Amino acid sequence: DPGDPGGPDPATPHALGNATYRRLLAAQVVSLAGTGLATVALSLLAFDLAGAAAGRVLGTVLAIKMVAYVLVAPVAQALVSRLPRRSVLVAADVVRAAAAVLLPFVDQVWHVYVLVFVLQAASAVHTPTFQAALPDVLVSVRQYTQALSFSRLAEDLEMVLSPMLAALLLLVVASDALFVGTAVGFVASAVLVASVVIPRPRRAPDGGAALEDLPFGARVRHGARLMWGVPALRPVLALNLTVAAAGAFVLVQTVVVARDTFGQDDDVVALLLAVHGAGSMAAALAMPRLLARVPERTVMLGGAATMTAATFLVPLALRVDAAVPGLVAVGALWVAVGFGWACTEVPFGRLVVREVPDGERSAVFAAEFSLS
């Protein structure tokens, strides 16, 4: 519905009124819950295998994760472009579940690296395919905007709630059992996805070649070429740098700010990360109504400006002598970074839906997943 402004039109049902989308959202939530459990379980496994060198092991695991995302996503989308998307999503979940089940049985660090690469490579297939399927399931712009907000909320809740769930499980089970929980999440996601019908992308109305008709090398490059060639998408590459800079600052420096600068305990570290997530969730909740009144470009640039201003003010907050006022100031800035982060990232899907033909969206989502 190209004329749908995305606003609160009572004639347009809510996204959650779509049964197919409800199951896809449930699949995303349980999948993210499994991913969160795996993050905690990997930390404990790294310590069991490497002891004091666990930090180096986890650093390598995170590097492998990024390498898998950057290198695998475009190539994988080129490989699976001819396959039904439901089958691709289910297969990716099955591969992730298998890797998670095997992790408790490893006794060498390099085994962990191999299985993590397999798991993250499957995620690099799953996430862009899932993103590209949503606009074909929810054809109303308003419903799709709501879905983008729900996806952001699910990602933020995964960061906040999964560690809490892991802590509760560890009261009654061994740490290896967390990987079983991870596998259960991925299997549940596969079952939910398998229970719905996902429409195939429509071919270009002008009769042009679809993505699957291009040679393999062209399919690999196609998403990045579109990202650069479509004027409305090109600025997203620069906005990704803003998100990376501000987001990395928060994620890396929070423990230093809380523990070293203000002399607080780990609970304050968790609290600061939680308020950062709260800022992102607040933006996600406001996004449907905000985008109904404000163009995506304005929202995204406003988010980038908010993150820039917030990080610029951090040195002033760190000069506050008293711990409580200083932490309150830092917390407020972390909320602003989270809010700006979501404002910068969430509208991207709407730009893709408006600017990119249906059959090419998977390539663009994969390119954005890799480049971001």
mmCIF file of C-alpha atoms in Angstrom:
data_model
loop_
_atom_site.group_PDB
_atom_site.id
_atom_site.type_symbol
_atom_site.label_atom_id
_atom_site.label_comp_id
_atom_site.label_asym_id
_atom_site.label_seq_id
_atom_site.Cartn_x
_atom_site.Cartn_y
_atom_site.Cartn_z
ATOM 1 C CA ASP A 1 0.000 0.000 0.000
ATOM 2 C CA PRO A 2 2.304 2.816 -1.210
ATOM 3 C CA GLY A 3 -0.214 5.452 -0.108
ATOM 4 C CA ASP A 4 -0.243 4.311 3.497
ATOM 5 C CA PRO A 5 1.528 7.059 5.489
ATOM 6 C CA GLY A 6 2.281 4.722 8.355
ATOM 7 C CA GLY A 7 0.028 6.664 10.695
ATOM 8 C CA PRO A 8 -2.663 5.480 13.090
ATOM 9 C CA ASP A 9 -5.303 4.755 10.440
ATOM 10 C CA PRO A 10 -8.065 2.788 12.208
ATOM 11 C CA ALA A 11 -8.952 1.091 8.936
ATOM 12 C CA THR A 12 -5.563 -0.656 8.852
ATOM 13 C CA PRO A 13 -5.308 -3.622 11.245
ATOM 14 C CA HIS A 14 -2.427 -3.763 13.684
ATOM 15 C CA ALA A 15 0.580 -5.822 12.615
ATOM 16 C CA LEU A 16 -0.128 -8.295 15.416
ATOM 17 C CA GLY A 17 -3.490 -8.993 13.780
ATOM 18 C CA ASN A 18 -1.601 -10.824 11.033
ATOM 19 C CA ALA A 19 -1.318 -14.475 12.103
ATOM 20 C CA THR A 20 1.726 -15.127 9.919
ATOM 21 C CA TYR A 21 3.580 -12.164 11.368
ATOM 22 C CA ARG A 22 2.688 -13.162 14.927
ATOM 23 C CA ARG A 23 4.416 -16.503 14.423
ATOM 24 C CA LEU A 24 7.413 -14.895 12.754
ATOM 25 C CA LEU A 25 7.729 -12.434 15.633
ATOM 26 C CA ALA A 26 7.495 -15.304 18.135
ATOM 27 C CA ALA A 27 10.210 -17.104 16.160
ATOM 28 C CA GLN A 28 12.414 -14.029 16.341
ATOM 29 C CA VAL A 29 11.876 -13.655 20.098
ATOM 30 C CA VAL A 30 12.720 -17.280 20.969
ATOM 31 C CA SER A 31 15.682 -17.205 18.584
ATOM 32 C CA LEU A 32 17.047 -14.065 20.246
ATOM 33 C CA ALA A 33 16.495 -15.604 23.680
ATOM 34 C CA GLY A 34 18.592 -18.561 22.585
ATOM 35 C CA THR A 35 21.292 -16.230 21.287
ATOM 36 C CA GLY A 36 21.379 -14.407 24.612
ATOM 37 C CA LEU A 37 21.782 -17.660 26.530
ATOM 38 C CA ALA A 38 24.621 -18.637 24.199
ATOM 39 C CA THR A 39 26.443 -15.367 24.958
ATOM 40 C CA VAL A 40 26.473 -16.147 28.686
ATOM 41 C CA ALA A 41 27.278 -19.825 28.135
ATOM 42 C CA LEU A 42 30.223 -18.987 25.864
ATOM 43 C CA SER A 43 31.707 -16.742 28.555
ATOM 44 C CA LEU A 44 31.558 -19.579 31.076
ATOM 45 C CA LEU A 45 32.870 -22.135 28.572
ATOM 46 C CA ALA A 46 35.787 -19.855 27.680
ATOM 47 C CA PHE A 47 36.758 -19.638 31.337
ATOM 48 C CA ASP A 48 36.515 -23.411 31.755
ATOM 49 C CA LEU A 49 38.788 -24.004 28.754
ATOM 50 C CA ALA A 50 41.218 -21.105 29.060
ATOM 51 C CA GLY A 51 41.064 -19.845 32.645
ATOM 52 C CA ALA A 52 42.759 -16.460 32.934
ATOM 53 C CA ALA A 53 43.027 -16.294 29.130
ATOM 54 C CA ALA A 54 39.244 -16.384 28.760
ATOM 55 C CA GLY A 55 39.190 -12.714 27.746
ATOM 56 C CA ARG A 56 41.404 -13.442 24.765
ATOM 57 C CA VAL A 57 39.196 -16.378 23.783
ATOM 58 C CA LEU A 58 36.044 -14.260 23.978
ATOM 59 C CA GLY A 59 37.706 -11.482 22.007
ATOM 60 C CA THR A 60 38.553 -13.973 19.282
ATOM 61 C CA VAL A 61 34.977 -15.326 19.351
ATOM 62 C CA LEU A 62 33.611 -11.803 18.820
ATOM 63 C CA ALA A 63 36.079 -11.229 15.988
ATOM 64 C CA ILE A 64 34.974 -14.481 14.348
ATOM 65 C CA LYS A 65 31.362 -13.357 14.708
ATOM 66 C CA MET A 66 32.084 -10.104 12.880
ATOM 67 C CA VAL A 67 34.110 -11.841 10.162
ATOM 68 C CA ALA A 68 31.238 -14.261 9.580
ATOM 69 C CA TYR A 69 28.761 -11.397 9.319
ATOM 70 C CA VAL A 70 30.913 -9.326 6.964
ATOM 71 C CA LEU A 71 32.068 -12.111 4.653
ATOM 72 C CA VAL A 72 29.220 -14.618 4.723
ATOM 73 C CA ALA A 73 26.063 -12.505 4.456
ATOM 74 C CA PRO A 74 26.388 -11.285 0.820
ATOM 75 C CA VAL A 75 27.778 -14.608 -0.439
ATOM 76 C CA ALA A 76 25.117 -16.619 1.387
ATOM 77 C CA GLN A 77 22.290 -14.493 0.039
ATOM 78 C CA ALA A 78 23.637 -15.001 -3.481
ATOM 79 C CA LEU A 79 23.704 -18.758 -2.888
ATOM 80 C CA VAL A 80 20.170 -19.013 -1.449
ATOM 81 C CA SER A 81 18.460 -16.423 -3.660
ATOM 82 C CA ARG A 82 16.838 -19.178 -5.757
ATOM 83 C CA LEU A 83 15.535 -21.114 -2.713
ATOM 84 C CA PRO A 84 12.207 -20.661 -0.881
ATOM 85 C CA ARG A 85 12.744 -18.280 2.020
ATOM 86 C CA ARG A 86 10.898 -20.458 4.521
ATOM 87 C CA SER A 87 13.240 -23.353 3.759
ATOM 88 C CA VAL A 88 16.274 -21.082 4.110
ATOM 89 C CA LEU A 89 15.111 -19.800 7.504
ATOM 90 C CA VAL A 90 14.334 -23.274 8.830
ATOM 91 C CA ALA A 91 17.664 -24.682 7.601
ATOM 92 C CA ALA A 92 19.581 -21.798 9.205
ATOM 93 C CA ASP A 93 17.826 -22.424 12.531
ATOM 94 C CA VAL A 94 18.604 -26.147 12.345
ATOM 95 C CA VAL A 95 22.301 -25.446 11.689
ATOM 96 C CA ARG A 96 22.419 -23.009 14.609
ATOM 97 C CA ALA A 97 20.734 -25.528 16.897
ATOM 98 C CA ALA A 98 23.203 -28.243 15.882
ATOM 99 C CA ALA A 99 26.195 -25.979 16.567
ATOM 100 C CA ALA A 100 24.799 -25.025 19.968
ATOM 101 C CA VAL A 101 24.205 -28.659 20.951
ATOM 102 C CA LEU A 102 27.806 -29.546 20.078
ATOM 103 C CA LEU A 103 29.422 -26.720 22.045
ATOM 104 C CA PRO A 104 29.162 -28.380 25.514
ATOM 105 C CA PHE A 105 31.162 -31.366 24.241
ATOM 106 C CA VAL A 106 34.232 -29.486 22.998
ATOM 107 C CA ASP A 107 37.519 -29.685 24.900
ATOM 108 C CA GLN A 108 39.727 -27.536 22.676
ATOM 109 C CA VAL A 109 39.517 -23.777 22.154
ATOM 110 C CA TRP A 110 39.776 -24.118 18.381
ATOM 111 C CA HIS A 111 36.659 -26.304 18.434
ATOM 112 C CA VAL A 112 34.810 -23.362 19.955
ATOM 113 C CA TYR A 113 36.058 -21.081 17.177
ATOM 114 C CA VAL A 114 34.870 -23.460 14.447
ATOM 115 C CA LEU A 115 31.409 -23.961 15.957
ATOM 116 C CA VAL A 116 30.965 -20.251 16.624
ATOM 117 C CA PHE A 117 31.813 -19.510 12.997
ATOM 118 C CA VAL A 118 29.231 -22.066 11.835
ATOM 119 C CA LEU A 119 26.595 -20.636 14.190
ATOM 120 C CA GLN A 120 27.242 -17.028 13.192
ATOM 121 C CA ALA A 121 27.435 -17.894 9.486
ATOM 122 C CA ALA A 122 23.958 -19.416 9.812
ATOM 123 C CA SER A 123 22.822 -16.216 11.537
ATOM 124 C CA ALA A 124 24.269 -14.224 8.636
ATOM 125 C CA VAL A 125 21.926 -16.214 6.376
ATOM 126 C CA HIS A 126 18.920 -16.093 8.695
ATOM 127 C CA THR A 127 18.756 -12.414 9.664
ATOM 128 C CA PRO A 128 18.769 -10.745 6.198
ATOM 129 C CA THR A 129 16.341 -13.380 4.866
ATOM 130 C CA PHE A 130 13.988 -12.721 7.774
ATOM 131 C CA GLN A 131 14.260 -8.947 7.267
ATOM 132 C CA ALA A 132 13.490 -9.261 3.563
ATOM 133 C CA ALA A 133 10.446 -11.472 4.197
ATOM 134 C CA LEU A 134 8.636 -9.057 6.514
ATOM 135 C CA PRO A 135 7.586 -6.452 3.898
ATOM 136 C CA ASP A 136 6.056 -9.241 1.791
ATOM 137 C CA VAL A 137 4.081 -10.519 4.782
ATOM 138 C CA LEU A 138 3.010 -7.028 5.931
ATOM 139 C CA VAL A 139 2.217 -5.024 2.806
ATOM 140 C CA SER A 140 0.857 -2.001 4.706
ATOM 141 C CA VAL A 141 3.511 0.613 5.481
ATOM 142 C CA ARG A 142 1.929 1.174 8.889
ATOM 143 C CA GLN A 143 2.060 -2.529 9.744
ATOM 144 C CA TYR A 144 5.629 -2.849 8.482
ATOM 145 C CA THR A 145 6.707 0.136 10.579
ATOM 146 C CA GLN A 146 5.175 -1.537 13.621
ATOM 147 C CA ALA A 147 7.082 -4.715 12.765
ATOM 148 C CA LEU A 148 10.359 -2.779 12.584
ATOM 149 C CA SER A 149 9.659 -1.392 16.054
ATOM 150 C CA PHE A 150 8.857 -4.851 17.435
ATOM 151 C CA SER A 151 12.082 -6.220 15.952
ATOM 152 C CA ARG A 152 14.083 -3.487 17.652
ATOM 153 C CA LEU A 153 12.293 -4.119 20.942
ATOM 154 C CA ALA A 154 13.024 -7.832 20.683
ATOM 155 C CA GLU A 155 16.733 -7.144 20.123
ATOM 156 C CA ASP A 156 16.900 -4.757 23.082
ATOM 157 C CA LEU A 157 15.004 -7.115 25.368
ATOM 158 C CA GLU A 158 17.402 -9.898 24.377
ATOM 159 C CA MET A 159 20.299 -7.819 25.684
ATOM 160 C CA VAL A 160 18.500 -7.050 28.957
ATOM 161 C CA LEU A 161 16.473 -10.178 29.748
ATOM 162 C CA SER A 162 18.609 -13.046 28.427
ATOM 163 C CA PRO A 163 21.386 -12.560 31.024
ATOM 164 C CA MET A 164 18.705 -12.511 33.737
ATOM 165 C CA LEU A 165 17.158 -15.710 32.353
ATOM 166 C CA ALA A 166 20.609 -17.302 32.235
ATOM 167 C CA ALA A 167 21.239 -16.344 35.856
ATOM 168 C CA LEU A 168 17.954 -17.954 36.935
ATOM 169 C CA LEU A 169 18.690 -21.144 34.984
ATOM 170 C CA LEU A 170 22.160 -21.392 36.506
ATOM 171 C CA LEU A 171 20.534 -21.662 39.936
ATOM 172 C CA VAL A 172 19.114 -25.075 38.974
ATOM 173 C CA VAL A 173 21.229 -26.401 36.070
ATOM 174 C CA ALA A 174 24.885 -26.610 35.079
ATOM 175 C CA SER A 175 26.329 -23.984 32.751
ATOM 176 C CA ASP A 176 26.484 -26.457 29.836
ATOM 177 C CA ALA A 177 22.696 -26.689 29.960
ATOM 178 C CA LEU A 178 22.494 -23.111 28.710
ATOM 179 C CA PHE A 179 23.583 -24.366 25.302
ATOM 180 C CA VAL A 180 20.632 -26.772 25.382
ATOM 181 C CA GLY A 181 18.387 -23.772 26.030
ATOM 182 C CA THR A 182 20.002 -22.048 23.063
ATOM 183 C CA ALA A 183 19.295 -25.050 20.837
ATOM 184 C CA VAL A 184 15.696 -25.217 22.076
ATOM 185 C CA GLY A 185 15.240 -21.564 21.111
ATOM 186 C CA PHE A 186 16.509 -22.180 17.588
ATOM 187 C CA VAL A 187 14.418 -25.345 17.157
ATOM 188 C CA ALA A 188 11.311 -23.502 18.363
ATOM 189 C CA SER A 189 12.085 -20.755 15.855
ATOM 190 C CA ALA A 190 12.372 -23.338 13.059
ATOM 191 C CA VAL A 191 9.027 -24.919 14.010
ATOM 192 C CA LEU A 192 7.261 -21.550 14.083
ATOM 193 C CA VAL A 193 8.703 -20.502 10.716
ATOM 194 C CA ALA A 194 7.824 -23.874 9.181
ATOM 195 C CA SER A 195 4.197 -23.368 10.255
ATOM 196 C CA VAL A 196 3.632 -20.305 8.055
ATOM 197 C CA VAL A 197 3.587 -19.518 4.344
ATOM 198 C CA ILE A 198 6.076 -16.810 3.323
ATOM 199 C CA PRO A 199 5.286 -15.213 -0.047
ATOM 200 C CA ARG A 200 7.931 -15.302 -2.719
ATOM 201 C CA PRO A 201 9.234 -11.848 -3.709
ATOM 202 C CA ARG A 202 7.493 -10.383 -6.722
ATOM 203 C CA ARG A 203 9.471 -9.881 -9.896
ATOM 204 C CA ALA A 204 10.218 -6.388 -11.115
ATOM 205 C CA PRO A 205 7.122 -4.905 -12.814
ATOM 206 C CA ASP A 206 9.148 -3.761 -15.816
ATOM 207 C CA GLY A 207 10.029 -7.362 -16.655
ATOM 208 C CA GLY A 208 13.691 -6.894 -15.743
ATOM 209 C CA ALA A 209 15.895 -9.700 -14.545
ATOM 210 C CA ALA A 210 15.277 -10.834 -11.004
ATOM 211 C CA LEU A 211 18.143 -11.275 -8.570
ATOM 212 C CA GLU A 212 18.136 -15.057 -8.968
ATOM 213 C CA ASP A 213 18.598 -14.648 -12.734
ATOM 214 C CA LEU A 214 21.949 -12.860 -12.367
ATOM 215 C CA PRO A 215 25.307 -14.696 -12.427
ATOM 216 C CA PHE A 216 26.627 -15.695 -9.008
ATOM 217 C CA GLY A 217 29.336 -13.011 -8.838
ATOM 218 C CA ALA A 218 26.841 -10.326 -9.787
ATOM 219 C CA ARG A 219 24.451 -11.554 -7.079
ATOM 220 C CA VAL A 220 27.201 -11.251 -4.440
ATOM 221 C CA ARG A 221 27.951 -7.644 -5.443
ATOM 222 C CA HIS A 222 24.397 -6.622 -6.197
ATOM 223 C CA GLY A 223 23.308 -5.523 -2.719
ATOM 224 C CA ALA A 224 26.358 -3.315 -2.134
ATOM 225 C CA ARG A 225 25.983 -1.803 -5.623
ATOM 226 C CA LEU A 226 22.367 -0.945 -4.853
ATOM 227 C CA MET A 227 23.336 0.528 -1.481
ATOM 228 C CA TRP A 228 25.759 2.834 -3.275
ATOM 229 C CA GLY A 229 23.678 3.432 -6.387
ATOM 230 C CA VAL A 230 20.349 4.365 -4.775
ATOM 231 C CA PRO A 231 20.670 7.993 -3.545
ATOM 232 C CA ALA A 232 18.283 7.441 -0.627
ATOM 233 C CA LEU A 233 20.350 4.504 0.690
ATOM 234 C CA ARG A 234 23.846 5.904 0.184
ATOM 235 C CA PRO A 235 23.827 8.093 3.348
ATOM 236 C CA VAL A 236 23.104 4.984 5.447
ATOM 237 C CA LEU A 237 26.730 3.947 4.940
ATOM 238 C CA ALA A 238 27.859 7.118 6.725
ATOM 239 C CA LEU A 239 25.211 6.811 9.421
ATOM 240 C CA ASN A 240 26.540 3.309 10.174
ATOM 241 C CA LEU A 241 29.827 4.939 11.186
ATOM 242 C CA THR A 242 27.978 7.129 13.679
ATOM 243 C CA VAL A 243 26.211 4.122 15.167
ATOM 244 C CA ALA A 244 29.475 2.173 15.331
ATOM 245 C CA ALA A 245 31.360 4.995 17.040
ATOM 246 C CA ALA A 246 28.729 5.854 19.649
ATOM 247 C CA GLY A 247 27.651 2.262 20.230
ATOM 248 C CA ALA A 248 31.205 0.992 20.649
ATOM 249 C CA PHE A 249 31.936 3.835 23.076
ATOM 250 C CA VAL A 250 29.027 2.804 25.297
ATOM 251 C CA LEU A 251 29.631 -0.947 25.127
ATOM 252 C CA VAL A 252 33.382 -0.724 25.746
ATOM 253 C CA GLN A 253 33.628 2.170 28.193
ATOM 254 C CA THR A 254 30.653 1.480 30.479
ATOM 255 C CA VAL A 255 32.617 -0.893 32.715
ATOM 256 C CA VAL A 256 35.519 1.585 32.903
ATOM 257 C CA VAL A 257 33.211 4.489 33.738
ATOM 258 C CA ALA A 258 31.368 2.583 36.454
ATOM 259 C CA ARG A 259 34.248 0.648 38.029
ATOM 260 C CA ASP A 260 37.257 2.945 37.575
ATOM 261 C CA THR A 261 35.961 6.504 37.232
ATOM 262 C CA PHE A 262 33.240 6.315 39.880
ATOM 263 C CA GLY A 263 34.415 3.277 41.887
ATOM 264 C CA GLN A 264 31.165 1.308 41.682
ATOM 265 C CA ASP A 265 30.372 -2.422 41.542
ATOM 266 C CA ASP A 266 29.196 -4.674 38.697
ATOM 267 C CA ASP A 267 25.542 -3.942 39.415
ATOM 268 C CA VAL A 268 26.090 -0.333 38.335
ATOM 269 C CA VAL A 269 27.678 -1.579 35.108
ATOM 270 C CA ALA A 270 24.534 -3.615 34.433
ATOM 271 C CA LEU A 271 22.309 -0.654 35.336
ATOM 272 C CA LEU A 272 24.084 1.682 32.903
ATOM 273 C CA LEU A 273 23.783 -0.863 30.100
ATOM 274 C CA ALA A 274 20.119 -1.314 30.982
ATOM 275 C CA VAL A 275 19.348 2.414 30.733
ATOM 276 C CA HIS A 276 21.109 2.457 27.369
ATOM 277 C CA GLY A 277 18.742 -0.314 26.257
ATOM 278 C CA ALA A 278 15.813 1.576 27.747
ATOM 279 C CA GLY A 279 16.600 4.560 25.533
ATOM 280 C CA SER A 280 16.583 2.328 22.470
ATOM 281 C CA MET A 281 13.298 0.699 23.513
ATOM 282 C CA ALA A 282 11.693 4.104 24.090
ATOM 283 C CA ALA A 283 12.598 5.111 20.533
ATOM 284 C CA ALA A 284 11.287 1.814 19.158
ATOM 285 C CA LEU A 285 7.948 2.302 20.926
ATOM 286 C CA ALA A 286 7.664 5.859 19.599
ATOM 287 C CA MET A 287 8.763 5.011 16.056
ATOM 288 C CA PRO A 288 5.389 4.173 14.402
ATOM 289 C CA ARG A 289 3.833 7.500 15.423
ATOM 290 C CA LEU A 290 7.062 9.418 14.872
ATOM 291 C CA LEU A 291 7.488 8.134 11.317
ATOM 292 C CA ALA A 292 3.838 8.933 10.603
ATOM 293 C CA ARG A 293 4.662 12.620 11.085
ATOM 294 C CA VAL A 294 8.371 12.978 10.306
ATOM 295 C CA PRO A 295 10.272 11.771 7.198
ATOM 296 C CA GLU A 296 12.710 8.884 7.656
ATOM 297 C CA ARG A 297 15.642 11.096 6.646
ATOM 298 C CA THR A 298 14.897 13.574 9.427
ATOM 299 C CA VAL A 299 14.484 10.839 12.028
ATOM 300 C CA MET A 300 17.730 9.115 11.027
ATOM 301 C CA LEU A 301 19.773 12.320 10.897
ATOM 302 C CA GLY A 302 18.249 13.427 14.201
ATOM 303 C CA GLY A 303 19.255 10.118 15.754
ATOM 304 C CA ALA A 304 22.826 10.473 14.484
ATOM 305 C CA ALA A 305 23.019 14.044 15.782
ATOM 306 C CA THR A 306 21.708 12.915 19.182
ATOM 307 C CA MET A 307 24.362 10.199 19.459
ATOM 308 C CA THR A 308 27.091 12.624 18.403
ATOM 309 C CA ALA A 309 26.050 15.273 20.932
ATOM 310 C CA ALA A 310 25.697 12.719 23.732
ATOM 311 C CA THR A 311 29.164 11.235 23.241
ATOM 312 C CA PHE A 312 30.641 14.738 22.923
ATOM 313 C CA LEU A 313 29.258 15.591 26.387
ATOM 314 C CA VAL A 314 30.567 12.451 28.132
ATOM 315 C CA PRO A 315 33.907 14.066 29.195
ATOM 316 C CA LEU A 316 31.939 16.763 31.044
ATOM 317 C CA ALA A 317 29.912 14.128 32.904
ATOM 318 C CA LEU A 318 33.096 12.291 33.881
ATOM 319 C CA ARG A 319 34.470 15.426 35.543
ATOM 320 C CA VAL A 320 31.701 15.434 38.141
ATOM 321 C CA ASP A 321 33.345 14.715 41.497
ATOM 322 C CA ALA A 322 30.406 13.074 43.307
ATOM 323 C CA ALA A 323 29.564 9.541 42.171
ATOM 324 C CA VAL A 324 25.767 9.779 42.161
ATOM 325 C CA PRO A 325 25.425 13.012 40.133
ATOM 326 C CA GLY A 326 28.140 11.808 37.765
ATOM 327 C CA LEU A 327 26.450 8.454 37.200
ATOM 328 C CA VAL A 328 23.080 10.161 36.698
ATOM 329 C CA ALA A 329 24.639 12.397 34.058
ATOM 330 C CA VAL A 330 26.313 9.463 32.316
ATOM 331 C CA GLY A 331 23.069 7.466 32.503
ATOM 332 C CA ALA A 332 21.163 10.308 30.828
ATOM 333 C CA LEU A 333 23.739 10.414 28.041
ATOM 334 C CA TRP A 334 23.545 6.622 27.652
ATOM 335 C CA VAL A 335 19.752 6.913 27.281
ATOM 336 C CA ALA A 336 20.298 9.531 24.572
ATOM 337 C CA VAL A 337 22.760 7.277 22.731
ATOM 338 C CA GLY A 338 20.282 4.383 22.856
ATOM 339 C CA PHE A 339 17.445 6.595 21.642
ATOM 340 C CA GLY A 340 19.530 7.988 18.791
ATOM 341 C CA TRP A 341 20.804 4.498 17.877
ATOM 342 C CA ALA A 342 17.275 3.186 17.339
ATOM 343 C CA CYS A 343 16.203 6.337 15.479
ATOM 344 C CA THR A 344 19.128 5.884 13.096
ATOM 345 C CA GLU A 345 18.649 2.166 12.419
ATOM 346 C CA VAL A 346 14.921 1.372 12.560
ATOM 347 C CA PRO A 347 13.720 3.470 9.562
ATOM 348 C CA PHE A 348 16.162 1.753 7.185
ATOM 349 C CA GLY A 349 13.676 -0.998 6.353
ATOM 350 C CA ARG A 350 11.126 1.572 5.176
ATOM 351 C CA LEU A 351 13.687 3.118 2.848
ATOM 352 C CA VAL A 352 14.417 -0.296 1.342
ATOM 353 C CA VAL A 353 10.721 -1.066 0.845
ATOM 354 C CA ARG A 354 10.157 2.254 -0.920
ATOM 355 C CA GLU A 355 13.351 2.447 -2.985
ATOM 356 C CA VAL A 356 14.203 -1.169 -3.884
ATOM 357 C CA PRO A 357 12.140 -3.581 -6.045
ATOM 358 C CA ASP A 358 10.699 -6.566 -4.182
ATOM 359 C CA GLY A 359 12.971 -9.203 -5.693
ATOM 360 C CA GLU A 360 16.159 -7.312 -4.791
ATOM 361 C CA ARG A 361 15.451 -6.540 -1.144
ATOM 362 C CA SER A 362 17.181 -9.650 0.196
ATOM 363 C CA ALA A 363 20.445 -8.544 -1.431
ATOM 364 C CA VAL A 364 20.146 -5.055 0.063
ATOM 365 C CA PHE A 365 19.341 -6.324 3.560
ATOM 366 C CA ALA A 366 22.301 -8.706 3.342
ATOM 367 C CA ALA A 367 24.592 -5.896 2.198
ATOM 368 C CA GLU A 368 23.429 -3.640 5.028
ATOM 369 C CA PHE A 369 23.809 -6.495 7.524
ATOM 370 C CA SER A 370 27.401 -6.970 6.331
ATOM 371 C CA LEU A 371 28.414 -3.318 5.915
ATOM 372 C CA SER A 372 26.907 -2.163 9.203
#
